[in-house]
Each structure stands twice: as structure tokens, then as C-alpha cells.
Short mmCIF file of C-alpha atoms in Angstrom, two decimals:
data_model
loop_
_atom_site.label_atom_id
_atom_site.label_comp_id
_atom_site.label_asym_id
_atom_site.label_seq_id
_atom_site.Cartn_x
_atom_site.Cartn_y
_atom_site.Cartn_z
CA UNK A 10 -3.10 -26.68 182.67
CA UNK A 11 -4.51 -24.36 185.26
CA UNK A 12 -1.10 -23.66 186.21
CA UNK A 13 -0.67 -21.59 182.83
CA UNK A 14 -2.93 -18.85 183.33
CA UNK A 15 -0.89 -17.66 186.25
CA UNK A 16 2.82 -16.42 186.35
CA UNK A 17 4.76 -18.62 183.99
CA UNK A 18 8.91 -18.17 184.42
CA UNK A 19 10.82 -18.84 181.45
CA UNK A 20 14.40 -18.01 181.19
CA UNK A 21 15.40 -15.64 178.23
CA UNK A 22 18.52 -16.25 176.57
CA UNK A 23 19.84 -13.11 174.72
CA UNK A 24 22.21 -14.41 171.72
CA UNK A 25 26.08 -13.67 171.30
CA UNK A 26 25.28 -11.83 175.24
CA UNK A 27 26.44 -15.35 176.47
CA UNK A 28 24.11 -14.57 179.58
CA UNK A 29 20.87 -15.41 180.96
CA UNK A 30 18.19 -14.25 183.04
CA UNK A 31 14.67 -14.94 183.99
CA UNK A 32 11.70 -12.90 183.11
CA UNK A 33 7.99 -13.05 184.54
CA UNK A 34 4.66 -13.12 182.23
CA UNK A 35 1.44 -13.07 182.76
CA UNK A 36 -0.48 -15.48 181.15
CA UNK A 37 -3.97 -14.27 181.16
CA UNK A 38 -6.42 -15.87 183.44
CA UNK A 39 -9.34 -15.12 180.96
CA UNK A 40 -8.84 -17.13 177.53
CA UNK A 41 -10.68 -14.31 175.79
CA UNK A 42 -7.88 -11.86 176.56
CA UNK A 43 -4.76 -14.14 175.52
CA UNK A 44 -5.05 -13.70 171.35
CA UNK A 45 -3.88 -16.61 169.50
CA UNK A 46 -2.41 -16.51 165.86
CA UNK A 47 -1.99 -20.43 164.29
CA UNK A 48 1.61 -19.51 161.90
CA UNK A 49 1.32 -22.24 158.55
CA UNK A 50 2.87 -22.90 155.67
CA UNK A 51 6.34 -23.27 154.43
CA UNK A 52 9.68 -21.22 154.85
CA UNK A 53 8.61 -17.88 154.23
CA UNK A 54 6.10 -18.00 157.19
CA UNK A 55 8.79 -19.79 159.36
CA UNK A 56 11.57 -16.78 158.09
CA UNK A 57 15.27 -17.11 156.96
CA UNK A 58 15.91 -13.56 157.38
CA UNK A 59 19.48 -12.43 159.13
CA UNK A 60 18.25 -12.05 163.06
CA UNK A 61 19.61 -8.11 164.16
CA UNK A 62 19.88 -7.14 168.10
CA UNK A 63 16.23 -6.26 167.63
CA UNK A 64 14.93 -9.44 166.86
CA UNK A 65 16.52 -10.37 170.10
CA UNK A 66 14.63 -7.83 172.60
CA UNK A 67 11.73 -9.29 173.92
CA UNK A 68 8.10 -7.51 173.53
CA UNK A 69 5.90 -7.02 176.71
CA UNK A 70 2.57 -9.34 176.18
CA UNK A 71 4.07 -11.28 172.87
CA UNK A 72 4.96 -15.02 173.46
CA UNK A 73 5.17 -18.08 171.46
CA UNK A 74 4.79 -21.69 172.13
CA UNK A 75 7.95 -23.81 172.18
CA UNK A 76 8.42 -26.82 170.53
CA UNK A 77 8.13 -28.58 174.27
CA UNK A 78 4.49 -26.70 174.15
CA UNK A 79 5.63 -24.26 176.56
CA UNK A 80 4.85 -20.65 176.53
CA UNK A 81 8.22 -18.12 176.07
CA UNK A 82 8.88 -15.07 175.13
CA UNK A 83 8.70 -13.81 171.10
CA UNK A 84 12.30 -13.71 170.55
CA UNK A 85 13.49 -14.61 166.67
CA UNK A 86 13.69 -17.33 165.48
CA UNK A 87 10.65 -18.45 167.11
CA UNK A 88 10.51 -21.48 164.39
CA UNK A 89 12.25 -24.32 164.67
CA UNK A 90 11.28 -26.14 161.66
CA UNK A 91 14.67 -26.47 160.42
CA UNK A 92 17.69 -25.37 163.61
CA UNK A 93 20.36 -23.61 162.29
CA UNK A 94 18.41 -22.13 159.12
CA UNK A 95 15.27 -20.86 160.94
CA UNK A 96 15.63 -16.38 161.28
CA UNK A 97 13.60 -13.84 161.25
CA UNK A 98 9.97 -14.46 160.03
CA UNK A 99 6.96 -11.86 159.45
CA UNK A 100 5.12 -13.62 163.01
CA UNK A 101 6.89 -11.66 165.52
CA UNK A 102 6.44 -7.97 163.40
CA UNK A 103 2.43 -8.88 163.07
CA UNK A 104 2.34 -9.87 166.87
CA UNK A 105 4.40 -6.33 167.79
CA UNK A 106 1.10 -4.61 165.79
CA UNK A 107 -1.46 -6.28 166.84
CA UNK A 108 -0.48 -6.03 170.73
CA UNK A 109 0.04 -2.06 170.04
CA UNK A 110 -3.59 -1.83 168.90
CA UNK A 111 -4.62 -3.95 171.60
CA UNK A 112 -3.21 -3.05 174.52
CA UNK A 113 -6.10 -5.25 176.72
CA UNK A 114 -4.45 -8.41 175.41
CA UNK A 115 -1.50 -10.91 175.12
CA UNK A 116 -0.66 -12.14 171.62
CA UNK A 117 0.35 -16.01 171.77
CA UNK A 118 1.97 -17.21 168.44
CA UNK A 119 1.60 -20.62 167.20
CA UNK A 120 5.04 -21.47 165.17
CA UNK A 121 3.67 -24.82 162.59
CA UNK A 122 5.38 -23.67 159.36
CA UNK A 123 7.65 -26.20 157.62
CA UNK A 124 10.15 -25.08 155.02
CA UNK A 125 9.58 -26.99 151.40
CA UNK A 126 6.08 -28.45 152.60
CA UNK A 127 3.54 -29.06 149.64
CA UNK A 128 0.24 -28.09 150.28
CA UNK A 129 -0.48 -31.92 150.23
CA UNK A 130 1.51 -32.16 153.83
CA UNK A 131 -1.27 -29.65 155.08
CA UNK A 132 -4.03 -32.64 154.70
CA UNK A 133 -4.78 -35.06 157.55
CA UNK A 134 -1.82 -37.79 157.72
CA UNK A 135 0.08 -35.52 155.49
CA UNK A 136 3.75 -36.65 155.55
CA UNK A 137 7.04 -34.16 154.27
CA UNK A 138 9.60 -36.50 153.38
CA UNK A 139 12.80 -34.13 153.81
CA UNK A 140 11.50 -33.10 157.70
CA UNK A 141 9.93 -36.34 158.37
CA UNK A 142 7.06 -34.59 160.07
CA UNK A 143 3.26 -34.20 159.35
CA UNK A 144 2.58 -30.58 159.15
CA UNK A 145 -1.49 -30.51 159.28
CA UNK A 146 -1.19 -33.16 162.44
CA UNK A 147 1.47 -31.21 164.12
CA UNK A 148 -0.51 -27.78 163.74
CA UNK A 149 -3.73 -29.19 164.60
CA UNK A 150 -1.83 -30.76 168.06
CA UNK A 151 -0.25 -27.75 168.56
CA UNK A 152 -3.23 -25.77 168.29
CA UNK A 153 -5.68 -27.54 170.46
CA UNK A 154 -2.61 -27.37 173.09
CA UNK A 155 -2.83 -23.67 173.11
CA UNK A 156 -6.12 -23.20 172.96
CA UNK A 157 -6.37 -24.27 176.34
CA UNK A 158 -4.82 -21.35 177.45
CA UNK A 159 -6.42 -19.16 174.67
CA UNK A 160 -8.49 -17.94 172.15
CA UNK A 161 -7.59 -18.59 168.28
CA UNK A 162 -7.94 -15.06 166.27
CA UNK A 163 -6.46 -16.16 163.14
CA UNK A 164 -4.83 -18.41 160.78
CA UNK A 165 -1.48 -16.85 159.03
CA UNK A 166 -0.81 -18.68 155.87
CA UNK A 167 2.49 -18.26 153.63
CA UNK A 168 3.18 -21.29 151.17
CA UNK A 169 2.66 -22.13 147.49
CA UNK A 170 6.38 -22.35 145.98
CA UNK A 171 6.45 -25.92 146.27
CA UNK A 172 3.41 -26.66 144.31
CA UNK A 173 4.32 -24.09 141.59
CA UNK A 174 4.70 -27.51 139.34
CA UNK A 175 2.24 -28.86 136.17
CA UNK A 176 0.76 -31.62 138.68
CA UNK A 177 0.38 -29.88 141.05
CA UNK A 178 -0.60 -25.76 140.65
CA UNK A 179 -3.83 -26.97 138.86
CA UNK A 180 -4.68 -28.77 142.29
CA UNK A 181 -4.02 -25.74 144.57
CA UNK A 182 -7.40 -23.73 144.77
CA UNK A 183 -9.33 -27.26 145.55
CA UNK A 184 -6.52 -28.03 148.49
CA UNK A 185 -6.27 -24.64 149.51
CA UNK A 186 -10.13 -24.29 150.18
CA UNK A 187 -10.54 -27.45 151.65
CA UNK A 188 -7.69 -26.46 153.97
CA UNK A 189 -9.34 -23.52 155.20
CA UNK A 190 -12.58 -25.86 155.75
CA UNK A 191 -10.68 -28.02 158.13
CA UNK A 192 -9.04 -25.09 160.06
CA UNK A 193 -12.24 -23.95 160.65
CA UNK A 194 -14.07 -27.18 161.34
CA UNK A 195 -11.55 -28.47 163.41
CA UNK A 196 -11.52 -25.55 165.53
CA UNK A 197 -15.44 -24.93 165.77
CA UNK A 198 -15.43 -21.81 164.11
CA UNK A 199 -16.76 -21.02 160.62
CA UNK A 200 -15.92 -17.24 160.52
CA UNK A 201 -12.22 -18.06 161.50
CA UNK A 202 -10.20 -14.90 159.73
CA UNK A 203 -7.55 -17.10 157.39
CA UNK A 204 -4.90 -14.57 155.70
CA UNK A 205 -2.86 -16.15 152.56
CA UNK A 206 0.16 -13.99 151.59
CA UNK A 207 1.81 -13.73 148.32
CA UNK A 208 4.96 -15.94 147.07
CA UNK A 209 8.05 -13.66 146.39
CA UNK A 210 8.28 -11.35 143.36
CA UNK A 211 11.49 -11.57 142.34
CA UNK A 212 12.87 -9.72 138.91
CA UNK A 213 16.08 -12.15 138.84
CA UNK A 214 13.54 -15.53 139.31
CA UNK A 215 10.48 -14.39 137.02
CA UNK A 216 7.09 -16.64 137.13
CA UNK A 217 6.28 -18.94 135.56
CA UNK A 218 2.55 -20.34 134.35
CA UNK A 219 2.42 -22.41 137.27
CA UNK A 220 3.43 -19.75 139.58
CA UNK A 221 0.78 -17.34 138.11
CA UNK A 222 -1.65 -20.10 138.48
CA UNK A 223 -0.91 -20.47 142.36
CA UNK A 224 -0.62 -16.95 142.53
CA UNK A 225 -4.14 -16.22 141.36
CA UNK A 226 -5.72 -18.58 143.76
CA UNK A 227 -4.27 -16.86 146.64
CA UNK A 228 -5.05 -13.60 145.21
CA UNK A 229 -8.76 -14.91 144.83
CA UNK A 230 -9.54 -16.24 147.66
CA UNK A 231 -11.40 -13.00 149.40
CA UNK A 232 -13.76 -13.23 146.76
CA UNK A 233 -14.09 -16.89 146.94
CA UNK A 234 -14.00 -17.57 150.69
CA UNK A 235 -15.33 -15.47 153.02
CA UNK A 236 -13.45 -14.41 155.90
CA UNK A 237 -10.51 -14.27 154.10
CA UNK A 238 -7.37 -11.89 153.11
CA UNK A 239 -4.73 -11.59 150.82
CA UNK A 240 -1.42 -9.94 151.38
CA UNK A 241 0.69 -8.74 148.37
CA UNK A 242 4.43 -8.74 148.12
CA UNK A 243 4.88 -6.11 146.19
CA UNK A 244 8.56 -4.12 146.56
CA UNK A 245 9.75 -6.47 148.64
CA UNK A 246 13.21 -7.62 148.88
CA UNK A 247 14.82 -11.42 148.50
CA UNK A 248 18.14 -12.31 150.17
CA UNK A 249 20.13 -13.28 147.66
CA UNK A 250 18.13 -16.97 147.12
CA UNK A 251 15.47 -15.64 144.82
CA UNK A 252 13.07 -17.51 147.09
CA UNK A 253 13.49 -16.12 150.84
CA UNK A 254 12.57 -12.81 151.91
CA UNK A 255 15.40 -10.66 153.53
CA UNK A 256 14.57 -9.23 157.27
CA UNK A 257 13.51 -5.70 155.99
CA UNK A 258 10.59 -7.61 153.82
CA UNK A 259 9.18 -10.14 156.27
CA UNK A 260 8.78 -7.51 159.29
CA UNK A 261 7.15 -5.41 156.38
CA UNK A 262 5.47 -8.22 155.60
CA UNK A 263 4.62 -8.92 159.15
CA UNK A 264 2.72 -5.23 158.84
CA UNK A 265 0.59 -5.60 156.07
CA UNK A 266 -0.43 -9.12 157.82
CA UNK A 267 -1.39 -6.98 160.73
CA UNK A 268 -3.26 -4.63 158.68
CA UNK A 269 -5.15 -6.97 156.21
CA UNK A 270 -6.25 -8.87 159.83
CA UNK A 271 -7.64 -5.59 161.07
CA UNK A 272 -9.61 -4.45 158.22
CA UNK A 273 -11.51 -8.10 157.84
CA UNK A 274 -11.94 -7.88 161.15
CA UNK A 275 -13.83 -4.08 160.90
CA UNK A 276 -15.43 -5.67 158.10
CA UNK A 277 -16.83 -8.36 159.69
CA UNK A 278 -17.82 -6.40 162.70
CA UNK A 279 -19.56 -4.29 161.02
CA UNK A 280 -21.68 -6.96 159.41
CA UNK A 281 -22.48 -8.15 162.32
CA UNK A 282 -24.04 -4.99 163.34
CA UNK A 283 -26.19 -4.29 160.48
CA UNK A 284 -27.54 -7.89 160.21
CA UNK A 285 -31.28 -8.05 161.41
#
């Protein structure tokens, strides 16, 4: 893999252009300056939003890793969960931020979302029926591959609609903290930031108990967990499902991602200062 922290060519296509071209990066030779960001959950982390001209323009030290396991260029859709549904998400937006404020790095997204996966998928062997993939195995593969070109920053989490059932939303908090155990233990780091975001609020699809209940754990989990954030929803826009986020709302939401990372990030720096 030594070949990856050199000059990696990867050939950009630019959609409806009906051209190509290839473009250089720079993969950083020291893993402590290529950022890594693991993407999870279901299909409002892996985006449905409309994909604009914008989402099409690549940004200067923002890449993702392929489905081959390659490194390319942040372009939207950068999931691929589902081809032919997969648009614009909130992971390119965050990665745009978080390169701004740190201008001394590359940002290398991790695309593992899986639209309609239960949190059950997101357990060792866990197996989603409708993709016929294993979500938690996949990620944890995927991970471990880029991680030999980088170092992990951050888990981005964005799921809970499918468990919003009886059965299952009184389950959640248990799965949900044992998730971020694994992440964590899996990846030899305790203090690994893990940022939940919240499900859609939606006037024409109101919540129900269930929803509420999944809600809350997400919600919770700062005070719970430590090392953790929580990203609301609020005055964001669906569009037109009730359940996916239009483009507008995830590159907002892609913001307020960016800037709940940051502040846990002062916060635990600081800690670390005034500790003994």
C-alpha cells in the first residue's frame, strides 16, 4: 500500500459533461495528516438529495474511498449503497468544512451507510435482507483498509427510522451504545469522537412513541457516552418522501456535523490540558 501515499491518478468523470479527464492528488505521506471520517447508518447518511452542478466540482484535499477501495475524488454521490437512488448526502458538505478549518490536511471519507438498515445489521455478522450485505462487516473492512493510508477522526452516524417499531425502539439505546463500544474497540481508540444526528422532523409525517423513544436516545447520548455529539434537525426540509432530506438540508446538515465535531473536539482538548 506504500504506493498510496504518493501521487494517486484517478480519472474524474463530470456528469451530463459526457467528458473525462484525469486529475492528480496527493495522498499524504504522513497518516497523521490524511483525516479520516467512517460515514454509517442508513439512507439519510448515504443522501437521496437531487445532485446540482455543484455537487459535481471536485474539492482540493477531499476524497472518498470507492467501492473497489480506491481513493477518488469527493464528487456526489459518493455512496453507492443503492446505484441509481444514491444523491447528495451531508458527507461531502462536512468534509468541504472541516478541510477549510484545516488547511494542513486531506479529508478521506469512508462511504458504509446502507439505506433501510436496522441497527441490528450494525452488529458483527449483521445481515440486511433487501441489500444482501452486512453493514457492521463491510464498515469495519472498509475501515481498516483506509486506515492504512490514514488516521480515523470520527465516526458520522445517521440511522434510527427503521427501528422506530414496538420491538424494536425499546432495544435502541442498548444497541446503539454497544455500537459505539465496538467502533471504538475495534479501532483501538476509546476517545473516538462518534456524532449521532437526528431522524427527520417532518410536520406532514408526525412521530410517533416509538420515534420519540429513538429520538431521545440519540438526543442523550452526550450525556451518556462520552465523546459523543448530537446533531438536531431542526428547520430542515424533506423532499417530498416525508423520510429523505432534500439537498438544501443534508449540506446544512453536513454543517452542523462539522460544527458539533469541532466543539467536542475543543472540548476534549481542553481536558486534556487541565488534567494533572
Amino acid at each position: 500500500m506504500m504506493i498510496n501515499r504518493f501521487l494517486v491518478l484517478f480519472t474524474i468523470y463530470l456528469l451530463g459533461s459526457g467528458t473525462s479527464f484525469a486529475q492528480q492528488s496527493e495522498i499524504p505521506s504522513d497518516p497523521t495528516q490524511f483525516h479520516l471520517f467512517l460515514l454509517a447508518g442508513q439512507s439519510n447518511m448515504a443522501g437521496r438529495g437531487k445532485v446540482s452542478s455543484s455537487d459535481e466540482k471536485v474539492t482540493p484535499r477531499v476524497l472518498t474511498l470507492d467501492q473497489q477501495g480506491k481513493w477518488v475524488a469527493a464528487v456526489d454521490p459518493i455512496h453507492f449503497d443503492k446505484p441509481g437512488i444514491t444523491g447528495v448526502g451531508l458527507g461531502k458538505t462536512f468534509a468541504k468544512q472541516y478541510a477549510a478549518a484545516h488547511p494542513e490536511v486531506t479529508v478521506g471519507l469512508i462511504p458504509c451507510a446502507v439505506g433501510g438498515s436496522p441497527i441490528s445489521s450494525w452488529e458483527p455478522g449483521g445481515f440486511h435482507k433487501s441489500t444482501k450485505t452486512n453493514p457492521y462487516d463491510t464498515a469495519i473492512q472498509r475501515t481498516h483498509r483506509a486506515m492504512q493510508d490514514g488516521t480515523l477522526k470520527g465516526v458520522l452516524w445517521h440511522q434510527g427510522e427503521s427501528d422506530c417499531k414496538p420491538e424494536l425502539s425499546a432495544l435502541y439505546e442498548t444497541k446503539l451504545h454497544h455500537l459505539v463500544g465496538r467502533f471504538r474497540a475495534e479501532f483501538d481508540n476509546r476517545d473516538l469522537p462518534f456524532i449521532a444526528g437526528q431522524m427527520g422532523q417532518f410536520k406532514e409525517r408526525p412521530w410517533n412513541a416509538d420515534k420519540n423513544r429513538v429520538n431521545s436516545v440519540h438526543k442523550n447520548l452526550p450525556t451518556q457516552v462520552k465523546t459523543t455529539g448530537f446533531v438536531n434537525s431542526d428547520g430542515l426540509s424533506h423532499k417530498g418522501d416525508k423520510i429523505h432530506f432534500d439537498s438544501k438540508s443534508y449540506r446544512e446538515l453536513g454543517e452542523r456535523y462539522f460544527s458539533t465535531l469541532s466543539t467536542l473536539q475543543a472540548a476534549v482538548s481542553y481536558t486534556h490540558l487541565t488534567l494533572p
